[in-house]
Structures are given as C-alpha cells and as structure tokens.
Coordinates of C-alpha atoms in Angstrom, one line a residue:
Chain L
M1466 CA 0.0 0.0 0.0
R1467 CA 2.8 2.3 1.0
T1468 CA 4.8 1.8 -2.2
Y1469 CA 1.5 2.0 -4.3
I1470 CA 0.9 5.6 -3.0
D1471 CA 4.6 6.4 -3.4
Q1472 CA 4.5 5.3 -7.0
I1473 CA 1.4 7.3 -7.7
R1474 CA 3.0 10.3 -6.1
A1475 CA 6.2 9.9 -8.2
I1476 CA 4.3 9.9 -11.4
I1477 CA 2.1 12.9 -10.4
W1478 CA 5.2 14.7 -9.5
K1479 CA 6.9 13.9 -12.8
D1480 CA 3.9 15.1 -14.7
L1481 CA 3.5 18.3 -12.8
V1482 CA 7.2 19.2 -13.0
L1483 CA 7.1 18.6 -16.7
E1484 CA 4.0 20.8 -16.9
L1485 CA 5.6 23.5 -14.8
R1486 CA 8.7 23.5 -17.1
T1487 CA 6.8 23.7 -20.4
R1488 CA 3.5 25.2 -19.2
E1489 CA 2.1 23.8 -22.5
R1490 CA -1.2 22.4 -21.5
I1491 CA -2.1 24.8 -18.7
A1492 CA -1.4 27.8 -20.9
A1493 CA -3.5 26.3 -23.7
M1494 CA -6.4 25.6 -21.4
G1495 CA -6.2 28.9 -19.7
A1496 CA -6.0 30.9 -22.9
F1497 CA -8.9 28.9 -24.3
A1498 CA -11.0 29.5 -21.2
V1499 CA -10.5 33.3 -21.3
L1500 CA -11.1 33.5 -25.1
A1501 CA -14.2 31.3 -24.8
A1502 CA -15.6 33.6 -22.1
I1503 CA -15.0 36.6 -24.5
L1504 CA -16.7 34.8 -27.4
F1505 CA -19.6 33.6 -25.2
N1506 CA -20.1 37.1 -24.0
F1507 CA -20.9 38.2 -27.6
S1508 CA -23.0 35.1 -28.2
I1509 CA -25.7 36.3 -25.8
D1510 CA -28.3 38.9 -26.6
T1511 CA -28.2 40.9 -23.4
T1512 CA -31.5 42.6 -24.2
S1513 CA -33.4 39.3 -23.9
T1514 CA -31.3 37.2 -21.5
R1515 CA -29.5 38.1 -18.3
P1516 CA -25.9 36.9 -18.5
E1517 CA -26.1 35.5 -15.0
D1518 CA -28.9 33.1 -16.1
V1519 CA -26.8 31.4 -18.7
A1520 CA -23.4 31.7 -17.0
A1521 CA -23.6 28.3 -15.4
G1522 CA -24.1 26.5 -18.7
L1523 CA -21.3 28.5 -20.4
I1524 CA -18.9 27.8 -17.5
W1525 CA -19.4 24.1 -17.9
M1526 CA -19.1 24.1 -21.6
T1527 CA -15.9 26.0 -21.4
L1528 CA -14.7 23.5 -18.8
V1529 CA -15.6 20.5 -21.0
F1530 CA -14.1 21.9 -24.2
G1531 CA -11.0 23.3 -22.5
G1532 CA -10.6 20.1 -20.5
L1533 CA -10.6 18.0 -23.7
L1534 CA -7.9 20.2 -25.0
G1535 CA -5.6 19.4 -22.1
V1536 CA -6.7 15.9 -21.3
G1537 CA -6.4 14.8 -24.9
R1538 CA -2.7 15.4 -24.8
T1539 CA -2.2 13.4 -21.6
F1540 CA -0.2 10.7 -23.3
Y1541 CA 0.9 12.8 -26.3
L1542 CA 4.3 13.8 -25.0
E1543 CA 5.1 10.3 -23.8
S1544 CA 3.9 8.6 -27.0
Q1545 CA 6.1 10.9 -29.0
D1546 CA 9.4 9.7 -27.6
N1547 CA 8.3 6.2 -26.6
A1548 CA 8.5 7.1 -22.9
L1549 CA 5.0 5.6 -22.5
L1550 CA 6.5 2.2 -23.1
G1551 CA 9.1 2.8 -20.4
L1552 CA 6.3 3.8 -18.0
L1553 CA 4.2 0.8 -18.9
T1554 CA 7.0 -1.8 -18.7
S1555 CA 8.1 -0.5 -15.3
P1556 CA 6.9 -2.6 -12.3
V1557 CA 4.3 0.1 -11.4
P1558 CA 0.8 -1.4 -11.5
K1559 CA -1.3 -0.1 -14.4
D1560 CA -4.1 1.2 -12.2
A1561 CA -1.5 3.3 -10.3
I1562 CA -0.4 4.8 -13.6
Y1563 CA -4.0 5.6 -14.4
L1564 CA -4.7 7.1 -11.0
A1565 CA -1.6 9.2 -11.1
K1566 CA -2.2 10.5 -14.6
T1567 CA -5.8 11.3 -13.7
L1568 CA -4.9 13.1 -10.5
A1569 CA -2.2 15.1 -12.4
N1570 CA -4.8 16.1 -15.0
F1571 CA -7.2 16.9 -12.2
A1572 CA -4.8 19.3 -10.6
L1573 CA -4.4 21.1 -14.0
L1574 CA -8.1 21.2 -14.7
F1575 CA -9.1 22.2 -11.2
I1576 CA -6.8 25.3 -11.5
V1577 CA -8.3 26.0 -14.9
S1578 CA -11.9 25.7 -13.5
V1579 CA -11.2 28.2 -10.8
L1580 CA -9.8 30.5 -13.4
V1581 CA -12.8 30.0 -15.6
L1582 CA -15.1 30.8 -12.7
G1583 CA -13.1 34.0 -12.0
V1584 CA -13.1 35.0 -15.6
F1585 CA -16.9 34.5 -16.0
A1586 CA -17.5 36.3 -12.7
L1587 CA -15.6 39.2 -14.0
F1588 CA -16.9 39.3 -17.5
F1589 CA -20.5 38.5 -16.7
G1590 CA -20.7 40.5 -13.5
L1591 CA -21.7 37.5 -11.3
D1592 CA -22.2 38.1 -7.6
L1593 CA -20.9 34.8 -6.2
G1594 CA -21.2 36.0 -2.6
A1595 CA -21.2 33.3 0.1
N1596 CA -21.6 30.5 -2.3
V1597 CA -18.2 30.7 -3.8
G1598 CA -17.0 27.7 -1.8
G1599 CA -19.9 25.6 -2.9
I1600 CA -19.4 26.5 -6.5
I1601 CA -15.7 25.6 -6.3
L1602 CA -16.7 22.2 -4.7
V1603 CA -19.1 21.5 -7.6
L1604 CA -16.5 22.5 -10.2
G1605 CA -13.9 20.3 -8.5
L1606 CA -16.1 17.2 -8.4
G1607 CA -17.1 17.8 -12.0
S1608 CA -13.5 18.2 -13.0
L1609 CA -12.6 14.9 -11.2
G1610 CA -15.4 13.0 -13.0
F1611 CA -14.4 14.6 -16.3
V1612 CA -10.7 13.7 -16.0
A1613 CA -11.5 10.2 -14.8
L1614 CA -13.3 9.5 -18.1
G1615 CA -11.1 11.8 -20.2
T1616 CA -7.8 10.2 -19.2
L1617 CA -9.1 6.7 -20.0
F1618 CA -10.4 7.7 -23.3
A1619 CA -7.3 9.9 -24.0
A1620 CA -5.3 6.6 -23.7
I1621 CA -7.7 5.0 -26.2
S1622 CA -7.7 7.8 -28.7
T1623 CA -3.9 8.2 -28.6
G1624 CA -3.8 4.6 -29.7
T1625 CA -6.0 5.1 -32.8
T1626 CA -5.3 6.6 -36.1
M1627 CA -7.9 9.3 -35.6
G1628 CA -6.1 10.6 -32.5
E1629 CA -7.7 13.4 -30.6
T1630 CA -10.6 13.9 -33.0
L1631 CA -12.1 10.7 -31.6
L1632 CA -12.0 11.9 -28.0
P1633 CA -15.1 14.1 -28.0
I1634 CA -17.2 11.6 -29.9
L1635 CA -16.4 9.0 -27.2
V1636 CA -16.6 11.2 -24.1
F1637 CA -19.5 13.6 -24.8
P1638 CA -22.4 11.0 -24.6
L1639 CA -20.9 9.7 -21.3
L1640 CA -20.6 13.2 -19.8
V1641 CA -24.3 14.0 -20.0
P1642 CA -25.1 13.1 -16.3
M1643 CA -22.2 15.2 -15.1
V1644 CA -23.2 18.2 -17.2
I1645 CA -26.9 18.0 -16.0
Y1646 CA -26.0 17.8 -12.3
G1647 CA -23.2 20.2 -12.6
V1648 CA -25.0 22.9 -14.5
T1649 CA -28.1 22.9 -12.4
S1650 CA -26.3 23.0 -9.1
T1651 CA -23.9 25.7 -10.3
G1652 CA -26.8 27.7 -11.7
R1653 CA -28.6 27.6 -8.4
L1654 CA -25.6 28.5 -6.4
I1655 CA -24.9 31.5 -8.7
A1656 CA -28.5 32.6 -8.2
G1657 CA -27.7 32.7 -4.5
R1658 CA -29.8 29.7 -3.4
P1659 CA -28.6 27.9 -0.2
F1660 CA -26.3 24.9 -0.6
D1661 CA -28.8 22.5 1.0
E1662 CA -30.9 22.9 -2.1
V1663 CA -28.3 21.4 -4.4
E1664 CA -26.9 18.8 -2.0
G1665 CA -28.5 15.9 -3.8
N1666 CA -26.9 17.0 -7.1
V1667 CA -23.5 17.4 -5.6
R1668 CA -23.7 13.9 -4.1
M1669 CA -24.6 12.6 -7.6
L1670 CA -21.6 14.4 -9.0
G1671 CA -19.4 12.8 -6.4
A1672 CA -20.8 9.4 -7.1
F1673 CA -20.2 9.9 -10.8
A1674 CA -16.6 10.9 -10.2
V1675 CA -16.0 7.9 -7.9
A1676 CA -17.6 5.5 -10.3
A1677 CA -15.7 6.8 -13.2
L1678 CA -12.4 6.6 -11.3
A1679 CA -13.1 3.0 -10.2
A1680 CA -14.1 1.9 -13.7
G1681 CA -11.1 3.7 -15.3
A1682 CA -8.7 2.1 -12.8
M1683 CA -10.2 -1.3 -13.6
L1684 CA -10.2 -1.0 -17.4
F1685 CA -7.1 1.0 -18.0
R1686 CA -4.9 -2.1 -18.0
Y1687 CA -6.8 -3.4 -21.1
V1688 CA -6.2 -0.2 -22.9
V1689 CA -2.5 -0.1 -22.6
E1690 CA -1.5 -3.8 -22.5
D1691 CA 1.2 -5.1 -24.9
Chain S
M383 CA -18.8 -26.6 -40.3
A384 CA -20.2 -24.5 -37.5
T385 CA -20.3 -21.3 -39.6
A386 CA -22.5 -22.9 -42.3
G387 CA -24.9 -24.2 -39.8
M388 CA -25.1 -20.9 -38.1
R389 CA -25.8 -19.3 -41.4
R390 CA -28.6 -21.7 -42.3
G391 CA -30.1 -21.3 -38.8
G392 CA -29.8 -17.5 -39.0
T393 CA -31.5 -17.4 -42.4
A394 CA -34.3 -19.7 -41.2
L395 CA -34.9 -17.7 -38.0
T396 CA -34.9 -14.5 -40.0
L397 CA -37.4 -15.8 -42.5
V398 CA -39.6 -17.0 -39.6
G399 CA -39.2 -13.5 -38.0
L400 CA -40.1 -11.7 -41.2
A401 CA -43.2 -13.8 -41.7
G402 CA -44.0 -13.0 -38.1
L403 CA -43.5 -9.3 -38.9
V404 CA -46.0 -9.5 -41.7
F405 CA -48.4 -11.1 -39.2
V406 CA -47.8 -8.3 -36.7
Y407 CA -48.5 -5.7 -39.4
W408 CA -51.7 -7.5 -40.2
M409 CA -52.7 -7.6 -36.5
S410 CA -51.9 -4.0 -36.0
F411 CA -53.7 -2.8 -39.1
F412 CA -56.8 -5.0 -39.2
W413 CA -57.2 -6.9 -35.9
V414 CA -56.3 -4.7 -32.9
S415 CA -58.8 -2.1 -31.8
T416 CA -57.9 1.6 -32.0
E417 CA -56.8 3.2 -28.7
I418 CA -59.5 5.7 -27.6
N419 CA -57.3 8.6 -26.5
Q420 CA -54.5 8.7 -29.0
G421 CA -56.3 7.2 -32.0
V422 CA -54.5 5.7 -35.0
V423 CA -51.1 6.9 -34.2
Q424 CA -50.9 4.7 -31.2
R425 CA -50.3 1.8 -33.6
I426 CA -46.7 3.0 -33.9
F427 CA -46.3 1.8 -30.4
Y428 CA -46.4 -1.9 -31.6
V429 CA -43.1 -1.5 -33.5
H430 CA -41.5 1.3 -31.3
V431 CA -41.6 -0.5 -28.0
P432 CA -40.4 -3.9 -29.4
A433 CA -37.6 -2.2 -31.3
A434 CA -36.6 -0.4 -28.1
W435 CA -36.6 -3.6 -26.1
T436 CA -34.5 -5.3 -28.8
S437 CA -31.9 -2.6 -29.1
F438 CA -31.5 -2.4 -25.3
M439 CA -31.1 -6.2 -25.2
A440 CA -28.6 -6.0 -28.0
F441 CA -26.5 -3.3 -26.4
G442 CA -26.6 -5.0 -23.1
F443 CA -25.5 -8.3 -24.6
S444 CA -22.7 -6.5 -26.5
A445 CA -21.4 -5.0 -23.3
L446 CA -21.6 -8.3 -21.5
A447 CA -19.8 -10.1 -24.3
S448 CA -17.2 -7.3 -24.3
A449 CA -16.6 -7.8 -20.6
M450 CA -16.3 -11.6 -21.1
Y451 CA -13.9 -11.0 -24.0
L452 CA -11.5 -8.9 -21.9
W453 CA -11.6 -11.6 -19.3
L454 CA -11.4 -14.8 -21.4
R455 CA -9.8 -13.4 -24.6
D456 CA -11.9 -15.7 -26.8
D457 CA -12.3 -14.1 -30.2
R458 CA -15.8 -15.5 -30.5
L459 CA -16.9 -13.3 -27.7
D460 CA -15.6 -10.3 -29.4
R461 CA -17.4 -11.3 -32.6
A462 CA -20.6 -11.7 -30.7
A463 CA -20.2 -8.3 -29.1
L464 CA -19.6 -6.7 -32.6
C465 CA -22.6 -8.4 -34.2
A466 CA -24.9 -7.5 -31.3
A467 CA -23.7 -3.9 -31.3
E468 CA -24.5 -3.6 -35.0
G469 CA -28.0 -5.0 -34.4
G470 CA -28.4 -2.6 -31.5
L471 CA -27.6 0.3 -33.8
V472 CA -30.1 -0.9 -36.4
F473 CA -32.9 -1.3 -33.9
G474 CA -31.9 1.8 -32.1
T475 CA -32.3 3.7 -35.4
I476 CA -35.8 2.3 -35.6
V477 CA -36.6 3.6 -32.1
L478 CA -35.1 7.0 -32.8
T479 CA -37.1 7.5 -36.0
T480 CA -40.5 6.0 -35.0
G481 CA -40.5 7.7 -31.6
P482 CA -40.5 11.2 -33.1
L483 CA -43.1 10.2 -35.7
W484 CA -45.4 9.2 -32.9
G485 CA -44.4 12.2 -30.8
K486 CA -45.3 14.7 -33.5
I487 CA -49.0 13.6 -33.3
A488 CA -49.2 12.7 -29.6
W489 CA -47.1 15.5 -28.2
G490 CA -47.2 18.0 -31.0
T491 CA -43.4 18.0 -31.4
Y492 CA -40.9 15.7 -33.1
W493 CA -38.3 15.8 -30.4
T494 CA -38.4 16.3 -26.7
W495 CA -35.6 15.6 -24.2
E496 CA -37.7 12.8 -22.8
P497 CA -35.6 10.5 -20.6
R498 CA -35.9 7.2 -22.5
L499 CA -35.6 8.8 -25.9
T500 CA -32.5 10.7 -24.6
L501 CA -31.0 7.6 -23.2
T502 CA -31.5 5.7 -26.5
L503 CA -29.9 8.6 -28.4
L504 CA -26.9 8.7 -26.1
L505 CA -26.5 4.9 -26.3
W506 CA -26.7 5.1 -30.0
F507 CA -23.9 7.5 -30.1
I508 CA -21.8 5.5 -27.6
F509 CA -22.1 2.5 -30.0
V510 CA -21.3 4.7 -33.0
G511 CA -18.1 5.5 -31.0
Y512 CA -17.7 1.7 -30.5
F513 CA -17.4 1.2 -34.3
M514 CA -15.3 4.3 -34.9
V515 CA -12.7 3.1 -32.3
R516 CA -12.8 -0.4 -33.7
N517 CA -12.2 0.8 -37.3
S518 CA -9.5 3.3 -36.5
T519 CA -6.7 1.1 -35.1
E520 CA -3.9 -0.4 -37.1
D521 CA -3.7 -3.5 -35.0
P522 CA -7.1 -5.3 -34.9
E523 CA -6.4 -6.8 -31.5
K524 CA -6.0 -3.3 -30.1
G525 CA -9.3 -2.3 -31.8
K526 CA -11.1 -5.2 -30.1
R527 CA -9.8 -4.2 -26.7
F528 CA -10.6 -0.5 -27.1
A529 CA -14.1 -1.2 -28.4
A530 CA -14.7 -3.6 -25.5
V531 CA -13.7 -0.9 -23.0
V532 CA -16.1 1.6 -24.8
A533 CA -19.0 -0.8 -24.6
I534 CA -18.4 -1.6 -20.9
I535 CA -18.0 2.1 -19.9
G536 CA -21.1 2.9 -21.9
A537 CA -23.1 0.2 -20.1
L538 CA -21.8 1.3 -16.7
D539 CA -22.8 4.9 -17.5
I540 CA -26.5 3.9 -18.3
P541 CA -27.8 4.2 -14.7
F542 CA -26.2 7.6 -14.3
I543 CA -27.6 8.8 -17.6
H544 CA -31.0 7.3 -16.8
M545 CA -31.2 9.0 -13.4
S546 CA -30.0 12.3 -14.6
V547 CA -32.2 12.6 -17.6
I548 CA -35.3 11.6 -15.5
W549 CA -34.3 14.2 -13.0
F550 CA -33.9 16.7 -15.9
R551 CA -37.4 16.1 -17.4
S552 CA -40.1 13.6 -17.8
L553 CA -42.9 13.5 -20.4
H554 CA -42.9 9.9 -21.6
P555 CA -46.0 7.8 -21.0
E556 CA -45.7 5.7 -17.9
P557 CA -44.8 2.0 -18.3
V558 CA -48.0 0.1 -19.3
V559 CA -46.8 -3.5 -19.3
A560 CA -44.2 -4.0 -16.6
K561 CA -46.1 -2.7 -13.6
P562 CA -46.6 -4.3 -10.2
D563 CA -50.4 -4.4 -10.4
G564 CA -50.5 -6.1 -13.8
P565 CA -50.6 -4.6 -17.3
S566 CA -53.1 -1.9 -17.9
L567 CA -53.5 -2.4 -21.6
P568 CA -56.7 -3.9 -23.1
A569 CA -56.2 -7.6 -23.9
D570 CA -56.1 -7.3 -27.7
M571 CA -53.5 -4.5 -27.5
L572 CA -51.4 -6.5 -25.1
T573 CA -51.5 -9.6 -27.4
T574 CA -50.4 -7.5 -30.3
L575 CA -47.6 -6.0 -28.3
L576 CA -46.4 -9.3 -26.9
T577 CA -46.5 -10.9 -30.4
S578 CA -44.5 -8.0 -31.8
L579 CA -42.0 -8.3 -28.9
A580 CA -41.5 -12.0 -29.7
V581 CA -41.2 -11.3 -33.5
F582 CA -38.6 -8.6 -33.1
T583 CA -36.6 -10.8 -30.8
V584 CA -36.7 -13.6 -33.3
I585 CA -35.7 -11.3 -36.1
F586 CA -32.8 -10.0 -34.0
L587 CA -31.6 -13.5 -33.1
G588 CA -31.9 -14.6 -36.7
L589 CA -30.0 -11.7 -38.1
F590 CA -27.5 -11.9 -35.3
L591 CA -26.7 -15.5 -36.2
Y592 CA -26.5 -14.6 -39.9
R593 CA -24.1 -11.7 -39.1
Y594 CA -22.1 -13.9 -36.7
A595 CA -21.7 -16.4 -39.6
L596 CA -20.2 -13.6 -41.7
E597 CA -17.8 -12.7 -38.9
G598 CA -16.9 -16.4 -38.5
L599 CA -16.2 -16.7 -42.3
R600 CA -14.1 -13.6 -42.1
A601 CA -12.0 -15.0 -39.3
E602 CA -11.5 -18.2 -41.3
A603 CA -10.5 -16.1 -44.3
D604 CA -8.0 -14.2 -42.2
L605 CA -6.5 -17.4 -40.9
R606 CA -6.2 -18.8 -44.4
S607 CA -4.6 -15.7 -45.8
R608 CA -2.1 -15.6 -42.9
S609 CA -1.2 -19.3 -43.3
T610 CA -0.6 -18.8 -47.1
A611 CA 1.4 -15.7 -46.5
T612 CA 3.9 -17.3 -44.2
Chain M
M884 CA -31.0 -14.8 -56.0
I885 CA -29.8 -14.8 -59.6
L886 CA -31.9 -11.7 -60.1
F887 CA -30.0 -9.8 -57.4
R888 CA -26.6 -10.8 -58.6
N889 CA -27.1 -8.6 -61.6
R890 CA -26.5 -5.3 -59.9
V891 CA -26.8 -3.1 -63.0
W892 CA -30.2 -4.6 -63.7
V893 CA -31.4 -3.9 -60.2
A894 CA -30.0 -0.4 -60.2
R895 CA -31.7 0.3 -63.6
T896 CA -35.0 -1.0 -62.4
V897 CA -34.9 1.0 -59.2
L898 CA -34.1 4.1 -61.2
A899 CA -36.9 3.5 -63.6
C900 CA -39.4 3.0 -60.8
A901 CA -38.2 6.1 -59.1
L902 CA -38.5 8.2 -62.3
F903 CA -42.0 6.8 -62.9
L904 CA -43.1 7.6 -59.4
L905 CA -41.7 11.1 -59.7
A906 CA -43.4 11.7 -63.0
T907 CA -46.7 10.5 -61.6
A908 CA -46.3 12.6 -58.5
A909 CA -45.6 15.7 -60.7
V910 CA -48.7 15.0 -62.8
G911 CA -50.7 14.4 -59.7
A912 CA -49.6 17.6 -58.2
Q913 CA -50.7 19.5 -61.3
E914 CA -54.1 17.8 -61.1
I915 CA -54.5 18.6 -57.4
Q916 CA -53.9 22.3 -58.0
G917 CA -57.1 22.5 -59.9
L918 CA -59.1 20.9 -57.0
P919 CA -60.4 22.8 -54.0
R920 CA -57.9 22.8 -51.2
P921 CA -58.6 20.4 -48.4
T922 CA -59.7 22.0 -45.2
A923 CA -57.3 22.0 -42.2
L924 CA -59.5 19.5 -40.4
A925 CA -59.4 16.9 -43.2
S926 CA -55.6 17.1 -43.6
Q927 CA -55.2 16.9 -39.8
S928 CA -57.3 13.7 -39.5
L929 CA -55.2 11.9 -42.2
R930 CA -51.8 12.9 -40.8
P931 CA -51.6 10.1 -38.1
Y932 CA -52.1 7.5 -40.8
W933 CA -49.1 8.8 -42.7
H934 CA -47.0 8.7 -39.6
V935 CA -48.0 5.1 -38.9
F936 CA -47.2 4.1 -42.5
A937 CA -43.9 5.9 -42.4
A938 CA -42.9 4.3 -39.2
Y939 CA -43.9 0.8 -40.4
A940 CA -42.0 1.4 -43.7
I941 CA -38.9 2.5 -41.7
V942 CA -39.0 -0.7 -39.7
I943 CA -39.1 -2.8 -42.9
T944 CA -36.5 -0.8 -44.7
L945 CA -34.0 -0.9 -41.8
I946 CA -34.4 -4.6 -41.0
G947 CA -34.4 -5.5 -44.7
G948 CA -31.5 -3.2 -45.3
W949 CA -29.5 -4.8 -42.5
A950 CA -30.3 -8.3 -43.8
I951 CA -29.3 -7.4 -47.4
S952 CA -26.1 -5.7 -46.3
I953 CA -25.1 -8.9 -44.4
G954 CA -25.9 -11.0 -47.4
R955 CA -23.9 -8.8 -49.7
R956 CA -20.9 -8.8 -47.4
L957 CA -21.1 -12.6 -47.1
R958 CA -21.3 -13.0 -50.9
D959 CA -18.3 -10.6 -51.5
L960 CA -16.3 -12.5 -48.9
E961 CA -17.1 -15.9 -50.5
D962 CA -16.2 -14.5 -54.0
R963 CA -12.9 -13.4 -52.6
L964 CA -12.3 -16.8 -51.0
R965 CA -13.0 -18.6 -54.2

C-alpha cells in the first residue's frame, strides 16, 4: 500500500514538474477559457437574457471543451518519444499509472476551472457571494469526473489513427449526467440559493466521479496492454 | 462446419421472424382495436416498443460479451459483441425514428428531451463510437480491446444517464406492461404488443446469427490468408 | 437470388421505378392544384395514418437493409475466398 501511494506520487510529481517547465497544457487551457468567455459574452443577446442566467451552462461548456484540449494530450508527450513504453513496462501497476495520470490532470483542470469561474464572474458580472466555496466544490467534483473518463479515453484515442478527434465523440455522450447535475447546481448557487438545495446533485456528481475513477482504474490495463 | 450451420439457422430464423412481422402488421392494421385517447397513431407503439426492447437487449448483450472478452480473450466473444452492437444500432435507429413520428402527433413536437428517448440517443452515439474506435486502429487486436472498453463504460454509465435525464425532465407515458399491479392495456393490444416483442426478438436473433456467420467466415479467411502468406 | 446478382439490372429497375413515381407525382400535383384545397381538419385527420405508415416502412427498410447488407458482405467474402 505504501509503495503504491509512493508510485502514484512519483508519477504525479513527474507530470506536474514537466508541466511546470513547459506550461504547455495549462497555458493552452487557460487561454482557451478566457477566449471562450469573451466569445460567449458576444453570443448572448443581453437585451433578452440576463448573463447570470446562462453563465452556469457556459462555464461548464468552457470547462468541458477546454478540458478536452488538455486531457487529450495526456499521453501525447510520452507517446512521442516512446516514454510511455518505459512507464508501462516499469513494475508500477497499471491502475497506479492511471490514477496518477488522472490526478495530475485533475490538478491542472481544477486550476483552470477556478480560473474559468473567476473570468466569468468578472466578464458576466456575477455576484458569487457566500456560495463561492460551494461552486468551487461543484466544479472540483465535476473536473474529477471529467478527467477520470477523459484520461481513460485519451489513452484510447492516442492509440487510434484518428487521435484526438475521436475523444469528444467517445466522451460527450458519457458526460451528460455530469453536465446535467453540474450545470443545475452551479446555476442555483450562482443565483444565491442555499447549498442545501443542491446537496443531492452534488452527491450525484461525487458518485459519478468515484464510479468513473473506479471503472477507469479497472479498465485502463486493457487499454495499454502489450 | 459451425459457420455454415449458423448461417442456415440464422437465415431460417430471420425468415420466420419476417413472416411474423407480416403477421404483426396485419394484426396491427386489421385486428387490434384503436386506442381511444390517441387514435390511430398509437399503432406505432407496436413497433416502437419492441424495437426499443430489442436494441437495449442487443446493447446489453454486447457490453456483457465485451466484458467476457476482456476476461477470457476468446475471439468468438468479441465477434458476438460486434454483431450485437451492429444489431443494436439498427434497432436503435428504428426507435429514434419511429419515436418522433409518434411524438409529432401525440405531443405535437418531433423531439423532446424525454428520458428514455434521450437515453436511447446517447446509447446510439456510444455505440457509434464503438465502431469508430474499432475501425481506426492499425492493430485489430487493439481495436477489439478498445471497443470492448467503450462498450463496458457505456453500459456502466447507463444508470447515471438514466437517473440524470429523468431528473432533468419527464414527459414519456408511464410504463404500461411491466407494472406491479399487472398490465393496464386492453387484452387485444397486449396480445399484439407481446407478439410483436417475440417477433422482433426472433428477427434480431436470426440476423445476429447470420451476421455472426459472416464474422466467422471472415475469421476463417484471415486465418487462411495468414497461413498462405507465411 | 440470380436476379439480385445482376446489380446493374437492379439499379436500372430501381431508377426507372423512381422516375416513374416522380413523374406520376408531378402530374398528380398538377391535377390537385385544380381541385379545391382540403380543409385544415381533413388534412389533420389523415396525418396520423401517414405517420404510422412511415414508421412501419422505416421498420421494414432498416431490418431488410441490414439483412441485405449482411448477405452482400457474405457474398463478397465468398467470392474473394474462391
């Protein structure tokens, strides 16, 4: 158990250090988020809709699309110089590799999701008030579920000839429950409703994330074998 | 040869099923009484519901065979999963086209985000992904594993999708057959529906065997070309 | 089955049938224009029938299409094996 956690920690550390040095994925996702917020701002007719009514949906869409951008490249760097083979032939169990990759992705996406929230709050004039902690919790659970599925399918799409174009086709239908629960609870929290009202949704988001993590850890070994 | 037998059996079952389908059409046009509230359009229900049942059964079977394939690594399981997935897509397409045709008359709109219709649509797309993954790998063995993972994750996601879309919105008529206090359909409508259910199942089984024979022949051909190549 | 082996013949027949139907429909449309327009109620009451027929036709087309596509793939494979 001890070594298992150490192994996970080592891989996360390696990924985050690589990311810190290149800042490739976080920069791409961050820039995407800000630019998407700008474009979304012009996609709303403010004479007929109030920006704060649609902000929750737009935040989640930005998160999903921006997340795909970063998660799709999880195995890109390693598959380029055959480092993935080294990682996979090492004695580290496959599920540890999956969990480590997922958690590293989660760290990136969580930072981006907080950034997205900030950008939208600024551009759309949202008054988050006392609910800011609740919203961040919802976004965090959503990001965790997203990367749990995204990392697994990134490994699959990297192995195909279609590459990253396949990723949204595989992941979007699976993400529907997450988007439904995430958007409604974020929307209500932005509207200033108490956290109790969305507690059921938040629990479902958590269940989705845990189930996705468990399924991914179980099935990852079949994706990367040989 | 097992493949030839399966092909014959599949053809025979399909022909029986198609004859049954003609009978179901006759029942539904000339025999069953018209439903009092919805009128004629309710007759779509006799093909819509059996198609939905068949496609869900096919997708479920495909996911189960995929899981067994990852465990036992028997190519026959992968072939079964592939054939069932193809059938599921065909019957799913029937569900997704006949549903809106009924909805336009009964609800006044072709499409609503009704839970079961939404679930069918998403499942349909998940299995489109299944085929895309399968066909876009250079190594067929890899494609089989990837596709199996897609099918399993898809099946595991069903309860979540189901709960969330129900929570999101519900307009669909309540279940009328599988209810605790017995079916609420008049007897002749129930007979038509059950006959149709049986017929659709037989057609699916027949075509599944027929399709499976094709996959078996393809595997034999691959084996032969490999042995002549070396 | 001999009939279906000749694909050119099948294609030509289908095309001819389609053209015939199109021409009839065009003539029919001309004829109808001279007639009084059906009231909204009349067209409304026939609409469900069209939907039922369309749904039943879709069922036949898709199931038959799948069967034919399997048969064709089987035949192509056998031809290649021979």
